[in-house]
Short mmCIF file of C-alpha atoms and ligand atoms in Angstrom, two decimals:
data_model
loop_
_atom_site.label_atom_id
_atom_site.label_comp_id
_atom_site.label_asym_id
_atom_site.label_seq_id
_atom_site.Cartn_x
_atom_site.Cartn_y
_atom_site.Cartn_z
CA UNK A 1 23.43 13.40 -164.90
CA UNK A 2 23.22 15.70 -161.73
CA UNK A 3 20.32 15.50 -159.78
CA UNK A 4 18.54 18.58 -159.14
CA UNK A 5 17.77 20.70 -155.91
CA UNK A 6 14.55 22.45 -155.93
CA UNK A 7 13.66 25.25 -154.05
CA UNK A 8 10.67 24.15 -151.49
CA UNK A 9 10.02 26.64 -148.90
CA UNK A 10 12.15 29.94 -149.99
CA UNK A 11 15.53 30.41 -148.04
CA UNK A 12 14.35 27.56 -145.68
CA UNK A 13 14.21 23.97 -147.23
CA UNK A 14 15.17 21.86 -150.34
CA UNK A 15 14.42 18.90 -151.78
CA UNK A 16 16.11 16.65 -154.31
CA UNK A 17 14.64 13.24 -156.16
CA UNK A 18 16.61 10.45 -156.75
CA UNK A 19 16.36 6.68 -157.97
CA UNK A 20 16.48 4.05 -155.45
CA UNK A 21 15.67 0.36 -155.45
CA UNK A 22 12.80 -1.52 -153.63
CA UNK A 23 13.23 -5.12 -154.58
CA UNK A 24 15.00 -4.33 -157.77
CA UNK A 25 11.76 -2.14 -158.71
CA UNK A 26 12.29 1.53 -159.08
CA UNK A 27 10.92 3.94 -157.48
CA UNK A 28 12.30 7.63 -156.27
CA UNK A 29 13.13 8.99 -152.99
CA UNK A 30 13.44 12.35 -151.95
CA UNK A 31 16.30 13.94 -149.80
CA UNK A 32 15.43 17.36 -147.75
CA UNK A 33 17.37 19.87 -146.92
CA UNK A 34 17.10 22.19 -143.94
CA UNK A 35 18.56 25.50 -143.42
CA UNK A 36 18.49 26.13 -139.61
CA UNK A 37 18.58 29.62 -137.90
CA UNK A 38 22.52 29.75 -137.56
CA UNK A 39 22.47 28.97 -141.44
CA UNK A 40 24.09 25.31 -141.08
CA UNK A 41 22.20 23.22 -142.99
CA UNK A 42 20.92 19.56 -142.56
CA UNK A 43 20.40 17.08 -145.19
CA UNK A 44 18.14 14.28 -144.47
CA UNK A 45 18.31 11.36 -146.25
CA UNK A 46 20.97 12.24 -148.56
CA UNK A 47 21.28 10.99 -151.82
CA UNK A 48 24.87 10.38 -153.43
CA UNK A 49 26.53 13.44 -153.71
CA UNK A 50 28.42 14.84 -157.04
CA UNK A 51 30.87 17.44 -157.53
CA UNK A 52 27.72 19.41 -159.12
CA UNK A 53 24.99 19.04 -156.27
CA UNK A 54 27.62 19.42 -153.79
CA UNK A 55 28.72 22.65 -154.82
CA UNK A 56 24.68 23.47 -155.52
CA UNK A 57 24.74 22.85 -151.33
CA UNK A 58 27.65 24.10 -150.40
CA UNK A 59 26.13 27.60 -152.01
CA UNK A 60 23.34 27.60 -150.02
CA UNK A 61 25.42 27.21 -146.45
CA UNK A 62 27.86 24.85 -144.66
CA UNK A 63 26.39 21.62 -144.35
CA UNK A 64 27.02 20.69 -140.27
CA UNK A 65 24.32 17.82 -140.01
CA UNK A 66 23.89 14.39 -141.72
CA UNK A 67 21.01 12.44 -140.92
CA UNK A 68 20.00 9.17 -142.00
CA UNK A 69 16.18 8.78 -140.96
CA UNK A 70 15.40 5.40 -140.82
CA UNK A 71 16.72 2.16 -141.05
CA UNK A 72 16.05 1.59 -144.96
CA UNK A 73 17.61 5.31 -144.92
CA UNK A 74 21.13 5.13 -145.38
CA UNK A 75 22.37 4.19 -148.42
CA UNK A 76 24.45 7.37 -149.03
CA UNK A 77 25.77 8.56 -145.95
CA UNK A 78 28.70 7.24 -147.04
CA UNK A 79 29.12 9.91 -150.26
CA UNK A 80 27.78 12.52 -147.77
CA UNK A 81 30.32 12.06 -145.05
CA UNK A 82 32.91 12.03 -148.38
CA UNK A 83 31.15 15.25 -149.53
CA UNK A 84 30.99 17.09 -146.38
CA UNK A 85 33.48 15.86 -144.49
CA UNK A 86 33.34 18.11 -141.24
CA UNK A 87 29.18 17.40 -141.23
CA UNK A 88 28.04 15.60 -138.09
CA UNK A 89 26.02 12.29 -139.07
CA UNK A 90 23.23 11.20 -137.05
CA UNK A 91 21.68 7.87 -137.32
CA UNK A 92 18.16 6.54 -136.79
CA UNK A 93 18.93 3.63 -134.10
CA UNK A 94 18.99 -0.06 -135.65
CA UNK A 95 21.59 1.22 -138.43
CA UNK A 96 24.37 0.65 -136.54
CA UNK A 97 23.44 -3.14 -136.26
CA UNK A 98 22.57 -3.30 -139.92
CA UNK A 99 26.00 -1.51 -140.93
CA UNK A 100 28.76 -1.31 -138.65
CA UNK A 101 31.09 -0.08 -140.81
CA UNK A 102 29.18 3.22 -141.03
CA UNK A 103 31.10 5.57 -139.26
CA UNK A 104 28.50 7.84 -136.99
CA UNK A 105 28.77 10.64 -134.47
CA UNK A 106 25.37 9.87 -132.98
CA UNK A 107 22.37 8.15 -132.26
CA UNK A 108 18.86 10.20 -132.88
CA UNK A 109 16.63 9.51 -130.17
CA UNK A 110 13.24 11.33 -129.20
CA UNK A 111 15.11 14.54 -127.16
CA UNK A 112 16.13 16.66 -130.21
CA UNK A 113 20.14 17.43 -129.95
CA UNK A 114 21.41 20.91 -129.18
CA UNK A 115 22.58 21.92 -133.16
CA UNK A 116 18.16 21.92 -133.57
CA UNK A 117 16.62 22.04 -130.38
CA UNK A 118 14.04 24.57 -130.68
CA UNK A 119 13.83 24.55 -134.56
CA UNK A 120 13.38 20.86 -135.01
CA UNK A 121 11.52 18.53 -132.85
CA UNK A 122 11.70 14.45 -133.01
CA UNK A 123 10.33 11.29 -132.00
CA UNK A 124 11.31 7.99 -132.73
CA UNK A 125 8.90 5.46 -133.89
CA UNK A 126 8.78 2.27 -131.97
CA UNK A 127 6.73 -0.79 -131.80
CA UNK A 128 8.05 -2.74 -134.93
CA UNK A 129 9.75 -5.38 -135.83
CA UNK A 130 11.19 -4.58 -139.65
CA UNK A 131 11.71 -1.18 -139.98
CA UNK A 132 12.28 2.61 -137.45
CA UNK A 133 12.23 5.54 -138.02
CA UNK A 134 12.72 8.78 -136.46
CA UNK A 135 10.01 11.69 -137.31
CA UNK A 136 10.28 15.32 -137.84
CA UNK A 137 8.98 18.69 -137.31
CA UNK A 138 10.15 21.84 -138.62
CA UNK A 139 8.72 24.40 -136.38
CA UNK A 140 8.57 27.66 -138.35
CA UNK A 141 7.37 25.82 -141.32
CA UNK A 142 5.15 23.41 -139.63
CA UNK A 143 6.30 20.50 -141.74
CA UNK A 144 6.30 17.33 -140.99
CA UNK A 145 9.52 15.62 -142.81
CA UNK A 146 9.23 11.48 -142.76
CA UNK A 147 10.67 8.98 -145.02
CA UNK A 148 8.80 6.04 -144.96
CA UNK A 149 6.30 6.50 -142.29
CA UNK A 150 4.26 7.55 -145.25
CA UNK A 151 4.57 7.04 -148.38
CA UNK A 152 2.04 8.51 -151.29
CA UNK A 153 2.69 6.74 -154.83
CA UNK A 154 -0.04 8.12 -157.27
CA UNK A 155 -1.26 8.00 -160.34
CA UNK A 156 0.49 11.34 -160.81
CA UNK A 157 4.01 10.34 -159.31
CA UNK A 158 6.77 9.98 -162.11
CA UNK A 159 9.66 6.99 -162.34
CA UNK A 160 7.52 4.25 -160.31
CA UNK A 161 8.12 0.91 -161.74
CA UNK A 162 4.89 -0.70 -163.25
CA UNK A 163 6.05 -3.70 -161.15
CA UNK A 164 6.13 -1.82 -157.78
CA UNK A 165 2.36 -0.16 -159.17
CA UNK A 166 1.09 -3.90 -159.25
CA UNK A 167 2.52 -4.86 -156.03
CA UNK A 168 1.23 -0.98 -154.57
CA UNK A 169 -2.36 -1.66 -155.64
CA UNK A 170 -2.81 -5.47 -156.06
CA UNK A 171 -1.08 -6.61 -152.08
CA UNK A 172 -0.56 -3.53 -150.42
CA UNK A 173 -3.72 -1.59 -151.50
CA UNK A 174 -1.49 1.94 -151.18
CA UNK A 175 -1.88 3.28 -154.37
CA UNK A 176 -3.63 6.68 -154.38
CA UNK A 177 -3.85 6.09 -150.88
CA UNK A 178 -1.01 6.97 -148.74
CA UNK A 179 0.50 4.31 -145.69
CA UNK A 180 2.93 3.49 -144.22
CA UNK A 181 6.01 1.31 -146.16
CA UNK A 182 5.45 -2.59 -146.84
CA UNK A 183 8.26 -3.12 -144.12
CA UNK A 184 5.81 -0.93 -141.70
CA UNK A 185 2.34 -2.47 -142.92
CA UNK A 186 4.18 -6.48 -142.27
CA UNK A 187 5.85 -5.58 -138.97
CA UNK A 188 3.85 -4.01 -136.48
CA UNK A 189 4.84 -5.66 -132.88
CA UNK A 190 3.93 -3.76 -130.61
CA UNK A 191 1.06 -1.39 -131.98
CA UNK A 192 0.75 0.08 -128.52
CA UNK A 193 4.01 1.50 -128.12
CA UNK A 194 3.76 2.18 -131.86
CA UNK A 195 0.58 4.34 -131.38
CA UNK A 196 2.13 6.05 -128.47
CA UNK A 197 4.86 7.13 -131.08
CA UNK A 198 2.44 8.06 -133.97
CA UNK A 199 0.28 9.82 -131.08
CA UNK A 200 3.41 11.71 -130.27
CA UNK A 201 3.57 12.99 -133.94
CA UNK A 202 -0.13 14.01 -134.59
CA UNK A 203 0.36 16.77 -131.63
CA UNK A 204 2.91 18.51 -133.26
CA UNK A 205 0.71 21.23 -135.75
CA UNK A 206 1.66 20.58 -139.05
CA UNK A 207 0.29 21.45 -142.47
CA UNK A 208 2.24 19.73 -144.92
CA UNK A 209 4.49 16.64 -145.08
CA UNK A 210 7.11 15.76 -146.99
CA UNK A 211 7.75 11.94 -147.86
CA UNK A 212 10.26 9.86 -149.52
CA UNK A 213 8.41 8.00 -151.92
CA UNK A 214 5.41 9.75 -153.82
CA UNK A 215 3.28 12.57 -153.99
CA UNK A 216 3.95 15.89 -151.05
CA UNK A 217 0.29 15.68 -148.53
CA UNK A 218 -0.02 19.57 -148.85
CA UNK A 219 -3.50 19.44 -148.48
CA UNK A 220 -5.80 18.00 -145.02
CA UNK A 221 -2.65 16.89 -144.11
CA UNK A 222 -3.27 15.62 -140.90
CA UNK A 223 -6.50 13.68 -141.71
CA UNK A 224 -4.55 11.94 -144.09
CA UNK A 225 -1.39 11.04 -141.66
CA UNK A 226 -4.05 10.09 -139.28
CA UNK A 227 -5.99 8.04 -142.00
CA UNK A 228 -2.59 6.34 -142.69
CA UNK A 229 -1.85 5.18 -139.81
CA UNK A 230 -5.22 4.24 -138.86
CA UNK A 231 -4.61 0.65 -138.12
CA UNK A 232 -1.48 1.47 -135.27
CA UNK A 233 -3.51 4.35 -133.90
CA UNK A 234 -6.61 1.61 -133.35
CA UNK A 235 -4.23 0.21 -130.57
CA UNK A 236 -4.03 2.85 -128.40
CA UNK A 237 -7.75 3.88 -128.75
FE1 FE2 B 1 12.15 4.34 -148.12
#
């Protein structure tokens, strides 16, 4: 079955669900795509692409830009690059170490590239020891696009695993209350170069995220990022 792209912001950006693994549990992610000024498009964390949802993107422009976010964010480059195979792929730094077959054009860094200067801007979490990731803002639409900086898993959120909901509320205590990944929550290092990062992100003005795993923050968004990341931000305070 073909996964579907739905229609976020009109004539702007897309998102598309798909299954993914944590642990063997299930649980969805969430790709985004971005149409940029010139009309190229980016897709952000892709999921594996079929003949169906590629021709779905291929209709909506030329797809010049494959990014894979983080380091737990890569898993389908691969099909992407296959896809798409004049795209650019950028990777979230640490990647390369964890697969160096994955064939890459560059590494994304804090300084946004030329293809989305001035539409997108960027900043690359630091500070721990599991898991990076590299943040991003969407000007015109002020929205905040992570992976798993956040996540939100609710009571409302389809396809979670009741396994992952035990481990969610029971050890992690992030059900119906969005933070940061396990990987995040078990790994901070260096909390003050981490809140530096997070800082970083909480000056750009937006008013809606979108996340990987869970529920969109369309609402208060930034008292909830900032209630999120509450315990890295305490380092820098
Ligand atoms: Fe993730």
């Amino acid at each position: 079955m073909s996964l579907a792209l739905e229609e976020y912001i009109p004539e702007k950006i897309w998102l598309c669900r798909y299954p993914v693994k944590f642990f063997g549990m299930e649980i969805d992610a969430r790709m985004t795509v971005i149409r940029l000024a010139d009309g190229k498009l980016m897709l952000h964390s892709p999921c594996a692409i079929d003949d169906d949802l590629r021709g779905a993107l291929a209709a909506l422009g030329s797809v010049a830009y494959i990014v894979a976010p983080g380091t737990f964010h890569y898993l389908h480059v691969a099909s992407a690059q296959a896809a798409f195979p004049a795209a650019e792929t950028y990777i979230c730094p640490g990647i390369e170490r964890k697969r160096p077959e994955l064939e890459f054009d560059w590494l994304l860094g804090d300084i946004a590239p030329p293809a989305w200067a001035g539409e997108l801007d960027q900043v690359l979490v630091r500070g721990n020891r599991w898991i990076w990731e590299v943040a991003f803002f969407n000007r015109e639409t002020r929205t905040l696009i992570l992976v798993d900086l956040v996540e939100n898993v609710t009571d409302a959120t389809p396809h979670v695993d009741w396994q992952l909901k035990l481990w969610w509320k029971v050890v992690f205590h992030m059900w119906n209350t969005p933070k940061p990944a396990p990987e995040y929550q078990l790994g901070w290092s260096d909390r003050k170069a981490a809140g530096a990062s997070l800082q970083r992100i909480l000056e750009w003005d937006f008013e809606r995220v979108i996340l990987a795993h869970g529920d969109l923050i369309e609402a208060d968004a930034r008292r909830v990022v900032e209630k999120a990341w509450e315990r890295p931000l305490t380092a820098t305070s």
